[in-house]
Tab-separated table of C-alpha atoms in Angstrom:
chain	number	residue	atom	x	y	z
X	107	MET	CA	6.781	24.522	-8.948
X	108	ASP	CA	6.400	25.825	-4.960
X	109	THR	CA	8.482	27.896	-2.840
X	110	THR	CA	7.190	25.833	0.296
X	111	VAL	CA	8.613	22.740	-1.680
X	112	GLY	CA	11.919	21.786	0.255
X	113	SER	CA	11.989	24.586	2.751
X	114	GLY	CA	10.784	22.353	5.568
X	115	ARG	CA	7.684	23.913	5.818
X	116	VAL	CA	4.658	21.206	5.332
X	117	ILE	CA	1.089	23.030	4.052
X	118	THR	CA	-1.788	22.796	6.347
X	119	MET	CA	-4.248	25.202	4.754
X	120	PRO	CA	-5.261	25.983	1.655
X	121	VAL	CA	-3.111	28.254	-0.866
X	122	ILE	CA	-4.912	28.996	-3.747
X	123	THR	CA	-8.810	28.860	-4.720
X	124	GLU	CA	-10.442	26.487	-6.978
X	125	ASP	CA	-10.535	29.356	-9.384
X	126	GLY	CA	-6.775	29.897	-9.499
X	127	GLN	CA	-6.638	32.851	-6.905
X	128	PRO	CA	-3.663	32.793	-4.480
X	129	ILE	CA	-4.523	32.543	-0.695
X	130	GLU	CA	-2.781	34.497	1.890
X	131	ASP	CA	-0.947	32.435	4.136
X	132	PRO	CA	-1.428	33.967	7.500
X	133	ASN	CA	1.956	32.054	8.836
X	134	SER	CA	4.218	33.492	5.957
X	135	THR	CA	7.174	34.840	6.620
X	136	GLY	CA	6.981	37.408	3.991
X	137	GLU	CA	8.133	35.973	1.306
X	138	GLN	CA	5.733	36.552	-2.245
X	139	GLN	CA	5.778	34.361	-5.159
X	140	THR	CA	5.262	36.054	-8.293
X	141	ASN	CA	3.473	34.788	-10.844
X	142	ASN	CA	4.217	35.524	-14.999
X	143	GLY	CA	0.253	35.196	-15.784
X	144	PRO	CA	-2.613	33.056	-14.934
X	145	LEU	CA	-1.993	29.630	-14.173
X	146	THR	CA	-2.984	26.413	-15.963
X	147	LYS	CA	-5.492	24.092	-14.885
X	148	GLU	CA	-2.704	21.317	-13.602
X	149	VAL	CA	-1.045	23.948	-11.695
X	150	ILE	CA	-4.287	24.858	-10.079
X	151	GLN	CA	-4.988	21.128	-9.439
X	152	TRP	CA	-1.803	20.263	-7.730
X	153	LYS	CA	-1.681	23.306	-5.669
X	154	LEU	CA	-5.258	22.542	-4.402
X	155	LEU	CA	-3.804	19.034	-3.113
X	156	LEU	CA	-0.782	20.553	-1.304
X	157	HIS	CA	-2.569	21.356	2.149
X	158	GLN	CA	-4.079	18.083	1.989
X	159	ILE	CA	-1.282	16.219	1.636
X	160	GLY	CA	0.129	18.099	4.601
X	161	LEU	CA	-2.720	17.422	6.808
X	162	ASP	CA	-2.360	13.587	5.937
X	163	VAL	CA	1.088	13.609	6.695
X	164	ASN	CA	0.944	14.944	9.871
X	165	ARG	CA	-1.306	11.859	10.544
X	166	THR	CA	0.980	9.443	9.140
X	167	ASP	CA	2.834	7.077	11.439
X	168	ARG	CA	2.539	9.731	14.733
X	169	THR	CA	3.760	6.960	16.903
X	170	LEU	CA	7.147	6.822	15.272
X	171	VAL	CA	9.923	8.796	17.029
X	172	TYR	CA	11.117	9.752	13.547
X	173	TYR	CA	8.272	12.214	12.738
X	174	GLU	CA	8.918	13.867	15.970
X	175	SER	CA	10.918	16.060	13.984
X	176	GLN	CA	9.813	19.007	11.451
X	177	GLU	CA	12.583	18.243	9.094
X	178	ASN	CA	11.208	14.434	8.575
X	179	LEU	CA	7.563	15.283	8.209
X	180	ALA	CA	8.612	18.216	5.717
X	181	ARG	CA	10.390	15.108	3.887
X	182	LEU	CA	7.711	13.410	3.623
X	183	TRP	CA	5.662	16.277	2.367
X	184	ASP	CA	8.337	17.173	-0.529
X	185	ILE	CA	8.363	13.515	-1.721
X	186	LEU	CA	4.302	13.044	-1.806
X	187	THR	CA	4.477	16.840	-3.194
X	188	VAL	CA	6.750	16.248	-6.241
X	189	TYR	CA	5.087	12.837	-7.360
X	190	ALA	CA	1.536	14.826	-7.356
X	191	TRP	CA	3.375	16.950	-9.790
X	192	VAL	CA	5.018	14.516	-11.755
X	193	ASP	CA	1.941	12.141	-12.016
X	194	THR	CA	-0.675	14.174	-13.195
X	195	ASP	CA	-3.051	11.085	-13.423
X	196	ILE	CA	-3.480	10.029	-10.205
X	197	GLY	CA	-2.070	13.335	-8.493
X	198	TYR	CA	-2.354	12.435	-4.597
X	199	CYS	CA	-5.169	10.027	-2.696
X	200	GLN	CA	-5.036	9.529	0.946
X	201	GLY	CA	-2.957	6.291	1.600
X	202	MET	CA	-0.181	7.407	-0.076
X	203	SER	CA	1.292	8.968	2.524
X	204	ASP	CA	1.380	5.529	4.304
X	205	LEU	CA	2.985	3.698	1.246
X	206	CYS	CA	5.418	6.551	0.972
X	207	SER	CA	6.616	6.705	4.908
X	208	PRO	CA	8.773	3.382	5.296
X	209	ILE	CA	10.678	4.284	2.254
X	210	SER	CA	11.176	8.183	3.182
X	211	ILE	CA	12.177	6.598	6.536
X	212	ILE	CA	14.812	3.730	5.341
X	213	LEU	CA	16.468	5.685	2.445
X	214	GLU	CA	19.005	8.286	3.616
X	215	HIS	CA	18.541	11.056	0.396
X	216	GLU	CA	15.457	12.036	-0.311
X	217	ALA	CA	16.038	11.923	-4.202
X	218	ASP	CA	16.385	7.719	-3.463
X	219	ALA	CA	13.432	7.997	-1.421
X	220	PHE	CA	11.229	9.535	-3.803
X	221	TRP	CA	12.351	7.348	-6.968
X	222	CYS	CA	11.681	4.106	-5.305
X	223	PHE	CA	8.091	5.152	-3.864
X	224	GLU	CA	7.753	6.337	-7.976
X	225	ARG	CA	8.759	3.139	-8.585
X	226	LEU	CA	6.504	1.574	-5.893
X	227	MET	CA	3.301	3.867	-7.076
X	228	ARG	CA	4.053	1.823	-10.742
X	229	ARG	CA	3.059	-1.568	-8.925
X	230	VAL	CA	-0.089	0.120	-6.827
X	231	ARG	CA	-1.349	2.944	-8.943
X	232	GLU	CA	-4.154	1.416	-10.202
X	233	ASN	CA	-5.510	0.783	-6.672
X	234	PHE	CA	-6.442	4.708	-6.848
X	235	LYS	CA	-7.856	4.763	-10.045
X	236	SER	CA	-11.825	5.346	-8.857
X	237	THR	CA	-14.606	6.445	-10.354
X	238	SER	CA	-18.370	6.776	-9.434
X	239	THR	CA	-18.769	3.285	-10.392
X	240	THR	CA	-15.654	1.764	-9.662
X	241	ILE	CA	-12.692	1.223	-7.679
X	242	GLY	CA	-9.379	0.441	-7.967
X	243	VAL	CA	-8.681	-2.564	-6.037
X	244	ARG	CA	-11.953	-3.881	-7.606
X	245	SER	CA	-10.562	-6.494	-9.442
X	246	GLN	CA	-8.228	-7.849	-5.898
X	247	LEU	CA	-11.298	-8.000	-4.280
X	248	THR	CA	-13.259	-9.643	-7.017
X	249	THR	CA	-10.386	-12.575	-6.878
X	250	LEU	CA	-10.615	-12.310	-2.679
X	251	SER	CA	-13.924	-13.301	-3.196
X	252	THR	CA	-13.561	-16.143	-5.354
X	253	ILE	CA	-10.806	-17.760	-3.345
X	254	MET	CA	-12.853	-17.535	0.091
X	255	LYS	CA	-15.398	-19.273	-1.595
X	256	THR	CA	-13.585	-21.709	-2.876
X	257	VAL	CA	-11.180	-22.839	0.543
X	258	ASP	CA	-14.057	-21.233	3.337
X	259	PRO	CA	-17.547	-21.805	1.501
X	260	LYS	CA	-19.378	-21.449	4.886
X	261	LEU	CA	-17.409	-18.420	5.809
X	262	HIS	CA	-17.850	-16.698	2.405
X	263	GLU	CA	-22.164	-17.592	2.195
X	264	HIS	CA	-21.960	-16.237	5.907
X	265	LEU	CA	-20.475	-12.577	4.265
X	266	GLU	CA	-22.577	-12.644	1.429
X	267	ASN	CA	-25.849	-12.915	3.806
X	268	LEU	CA	-24.442	-10.060	5.584
X	269	ASP	CA	-24.277	-8.179	2.697
X	270	GLY	CA	-20.673	-8.709	2.404
X	271	GLY	CA	-19.370	-11.154	-0.335
X	272	GLU	CA	-18.257	-8.087	-2.323
X	273	TYR	CA	-15.766	-7.779	0.222
X	274	LEU	CA	-15.257	-4.114	0.489
X	275	PHE	CA	-14.394	-4.145	4.425
X	276	ALA	CA	-10.865	-5.614	2.893
X	277	PHE	CA	-9.992	-2.841	0.881
X	278	ARG	CA	-8.166	-0.902	3.003
X	279	MET	CA	-5.533	-3.707	3.453
X	280	LEU	CA	-5.122	-3.946	-0.119
X	281	MET	CA	-4.972	0.159	-0.862
X	282	VAL	CA	-2.359	0.592	1.361
X	283	ILE	CA	-0.309	-2.788	1.956
X	284	PHE	CA	-1.504	-4.063	5.028
X	285	ARG	CA	0.183	-0.513	6.698
X	286	ARG	CA	-2.319	-0.260	9.414
X	287	GLU	CA	-2.881	-4.204	10.167
X	288	PHE	CA	0.569	-4.855	10.638
X	289	SER	CA	3.675	-3.187	12.652
X	290	PHE	CA	5.728	-0.636	10.908
X	291	ILE	CA	8.949	-3.455	11.288
X	292	ASP	CA	6.198	-6.056	10.269
X	293	THR	CA	4.702	-4.513	7.409
X	294	MET	CA	8.739	-3.929	6.111
X	295	TYR	CA	9.087	-7.791	6.409
X	296	LEU	CA	5.765	-8.503	4.473
X	297	TRP	CA	6.703	-6.107	1.893
X	298	GLU	CA	9.900	-7.352	1.171
X	299	LEU	CA	8.692	-11.079	1.398
X	300	MET	CA	6.080	-10.811	-1.271
X	301	TRP	CA	8.118	-8.898	-3.565
X	302	SER	CA	11.144	-11.647	-3.290
X	303	MET	CA	8.910	-14.312	-3.543
X	304	GLU	CA	7.820	-12.760	-7.051
X	305	TYR	CA	11.208	-14.340	-8.435
X	306	ASN	CA	11.699	-17.339	-5.822
X	307	PRO	CA	8.626	-18.443	-4.908
X	308	GLY	CA	10.389	-20.608	-2.226
X	309	PHE	CA	11.603	-17.780	-0.689
X	310	PHE	CA	9.645	-17.894	2.612
X	311	SER	CA	10.493	-21.431	3.032
X	312	MET	CA	13.970	-20.772	3.175
X	313	LEU	CA	13.920	-18.154	5.676
X	314	GLU	CA	11.681	-20.620	7.603
X	315	SER	CA	13.814	-23.618	7.367
X	316	ASN	CA	16.815	-21.797	7.844
X	317	SER	CA	18.154	-20.787	11.333
X	318	GLY	CA	22.109	-20.340	10.228
X	319	PRO	CA	23.921	-18.687	7.131
X	320	PRO	CA	22.098	-19.709	3.668
X	321	ASN	CA	24.143	-22.913	2.321
X	322	GLU	CA	25.240	-22.963	-1.228
X	323	LYS	CA	22.142	-24.345	-2.878
X	324	ASP	CA	20.530	-20.943	-1.243
X	325	GLU	CA	22.538	-19.220	-2.072
X	326	ASN	CA	23.050	-20.425	-5.900
X	327	THR	CA	19.000	-19.881	-5.930
X	328	LEU	CA	18.962	-16.121	-5.034
X	329	LYS	CA	21.582	-15.410	-7.664
X	330	GLN	CA	19.222	-16.331	-10.306
X	331	CYS	CA	16.580	-14.313	-8.532
X	332	GLY	CA	17.891	-11.235	-10.490
X	333	LYS	CA	19.186	-12.826	-13.448
X	334	PHE	CA	15.477	-14.502	-14.385
X	335	GLU	CA	13.568	-11.270	-12.940
X	336	ARG	CA	12.275	-9.878	-16.268
X	337	LYS	CA	11.330	-13.527	-17.768
X	338	LYS	CA	9.649	-14.552	-14.403
X	339	LEU	CA	7.635	-11.657	-13.797
X	340	GLN	CA	6.547	-11.642	-17.831
X	341	ALA	CA	5.750	-15.126	-17.383
X	342	ALA	CA	3.640	-14.159	-13.901
X	343	LYS	CA	1.852	-11.634	-15.805
X	344	GLN	CA	0.836	-13.811	-18.941
X	345	GLU	CA	-0.649	-16.266	-16.375
X	346	GLU	CA	-2.387	-13.549	-14.598
X	347	GLN	CA	-1.337	-14.628	-11.242
X	348	ILE	CA	-2.965	-13.964	-8.315
X	349	PRO	CA	-0.836	-11.887	-5.816
X	350	LEU	CA	0.323	-12.947	-2.623
X	351	SER	CA	-0.946	-10.113	-1.007
X	352	VAL	CA	-4.669	-11.585	-1.942
X	353	PHE	CA	-3.895	-14.281	-0.204
X	354	VAL	CA	-2.325	-12.756	2.522
X	355	VAL	CA	-6.104	-10.797	2.978
X	356	ALA	CA	-7.811	-14.129	2.719
X	357	SER	CA	-5.231	-15.332	5.720
X	358	VAL	CA	-6.519	-12.595	7.971
X	359	ILE	CA	-9.862	-12.972	7.087
X	360	GLU	CA	-9.819	-16.784	7.749
X	361	ALA	CA	-8.310	-16.579	11.216
X	362	ARG	CA	-11.111	-14.889	12.618
X	363	ASN	CA	-13.561	-17.367	11.071
X	364	LYS	CA	-14.755	-18.343	14.340
X	365	ARG	CA	-15.412	-15.047	15.455
X	366	LEU	CA	-17.087	-13.743	11.811
X	367	LEU	CA	-19.157	-16.970	12.296
X	368	GLY	CA	-20.546	-16.861	16.036
X	369	GLU	CA	-20.025	-12.722	16.357
X	370	ALA	CA	-20.939	-10.902	13.215
X	371	LYS	CA	-24.653	-10.474	12.611
X	372	GLY	CA	-24.382	-7.595	10.651
X	373	LEU	CA	-21.652	-5.767	8.213
X	374	ASP	CA	-20.667	-3.369	10.737
X	375	ASP	CA	-19.534	-6.273	13.025
X	376	VAL	CA	-17.515	-7.578	10.443
X	377	VAL	CA	-15.751	-4.074	10.407
X	378	LYS	CA	-15.301	-4.307	13.894
X	379	ILE	CA	-13.871	-7.571	14.355
X	380	LEU	CA	-11.533	-6.362	11.486
X	381	ASN	CA	-10.323	-3.189	12.884
X	382	GLU	CA	-9.438	-4.271	16.452
X	383	ILE	CA	-6.500	-6.191	14.626
X	384	THR	CA	-4.983	-3.137	13.539
X	385	GLY	CA	-1.019	-2.931	14.353
X	386	SER	CA	-1.706	-6.507	16.323
X	387	LEU	CA	-0.961	-9.189	13.527
X	388	ASP	CA	2.165	-11.446	12.742
X	389	ALA	CA	3.980	-11.046	9.782
X	390	LYS	CA	5.155	-14.392	9.535
X	391	LYS	CA	1.789	-16.217	10.912
X	392	ALA	CA	-0.640	-14.276	7.968
X	393	CYS	CA	2.675	-15.510	5.758
X	394	ARG	CA	2.393	-18.909	6.512
X	395	GLY	CA	-1.899	-18.872	6.699
X	396	ALA	CA	-1.760	-17.262	3.238
X	397	LEU	CA	0.371	-19.713	1.477
X	398	THR	CA	-1.486	-22.593	3.374
X	399	ILE	CA	-4.463	-21.407	1.380
X	400	GLN	CA	-2.882	-20.300	-1.953
X	401	GLU	CA	-1.847	-24.332	-2.315
X	402	LYS	CA	-5.560	-24.956	-1.102
X	403	TYR	CA	-7.020	-22.988	-3.837
X	404	LEU	CA	-4.744	-23.991	-6.660
X	405	THR	CA	-5.234	-27.735	-5.643
X	406	THR	CA	-9.091	-27.174	-5.868
X	407	VAL	CA	-8.817	-25.176	-8.829
X	408	LYS	CA	-6.804	-27.474	-10.735
X	409	ALA	CA	-8.713	-30.770	-9.484
X	410	SER	CA	-12.115	-28.772	-11.028
């Protein structure tokens, strides 16, 4: 692939031109890579991504002590570059480093971290598919608009009047699954909760109600989660079940109802108000709000 992968280094400067000619690295230690003939289009495309991945890695979770280590930065870069090699359709897009970082930190072995990230990307890779006319999370934003119009028509109308009815300002939340809106710890809680609830919708209420160890009923419920995993996911897919993440976004917006109605005079104000929440949201509070909105929305839809 490239001698830098696995070397403990992170590339932040281009290593190749768009026509496949190598660019000499001024920081090179002297090792030279030899190519047997011209590079293929796929290899050139991959090598053009290497420095962009490096730039993003150096900006990811910079407040965490973990990334004061060059070794850990290189580990994140390795995982992302190998993924870009494996998934030639998506390659690498900004935001992937935000998704990969927690996995790289939590899992000790790099190979385990890579395959866990690869599995996560199977869930969210469509988010990164964009064209000149549409973005990957468009369908989720459309669903979000429908939800807000149902549960808070006044706020939805206000946002529409500000040209925000397509909810593009919520793009980042869905793209990187709330990595910027919540702290690192709260993001991990939120991720695990949302994915657990796909198998057991009552999981959050169990966490909320049980301050002590789980009782026998709870344990039996949890044991069924793995057993019926495939069946439940297939049923949810057939029903086109709305992901909990969309309701979490609705909860975040709804929690700022008064400010958005009272202070937002344009779309820039909407973005400013929502950007102020970066890293400061409470995951449990957001989940409570999301489930309340979910219940209200489903009840309203069913009644109509």
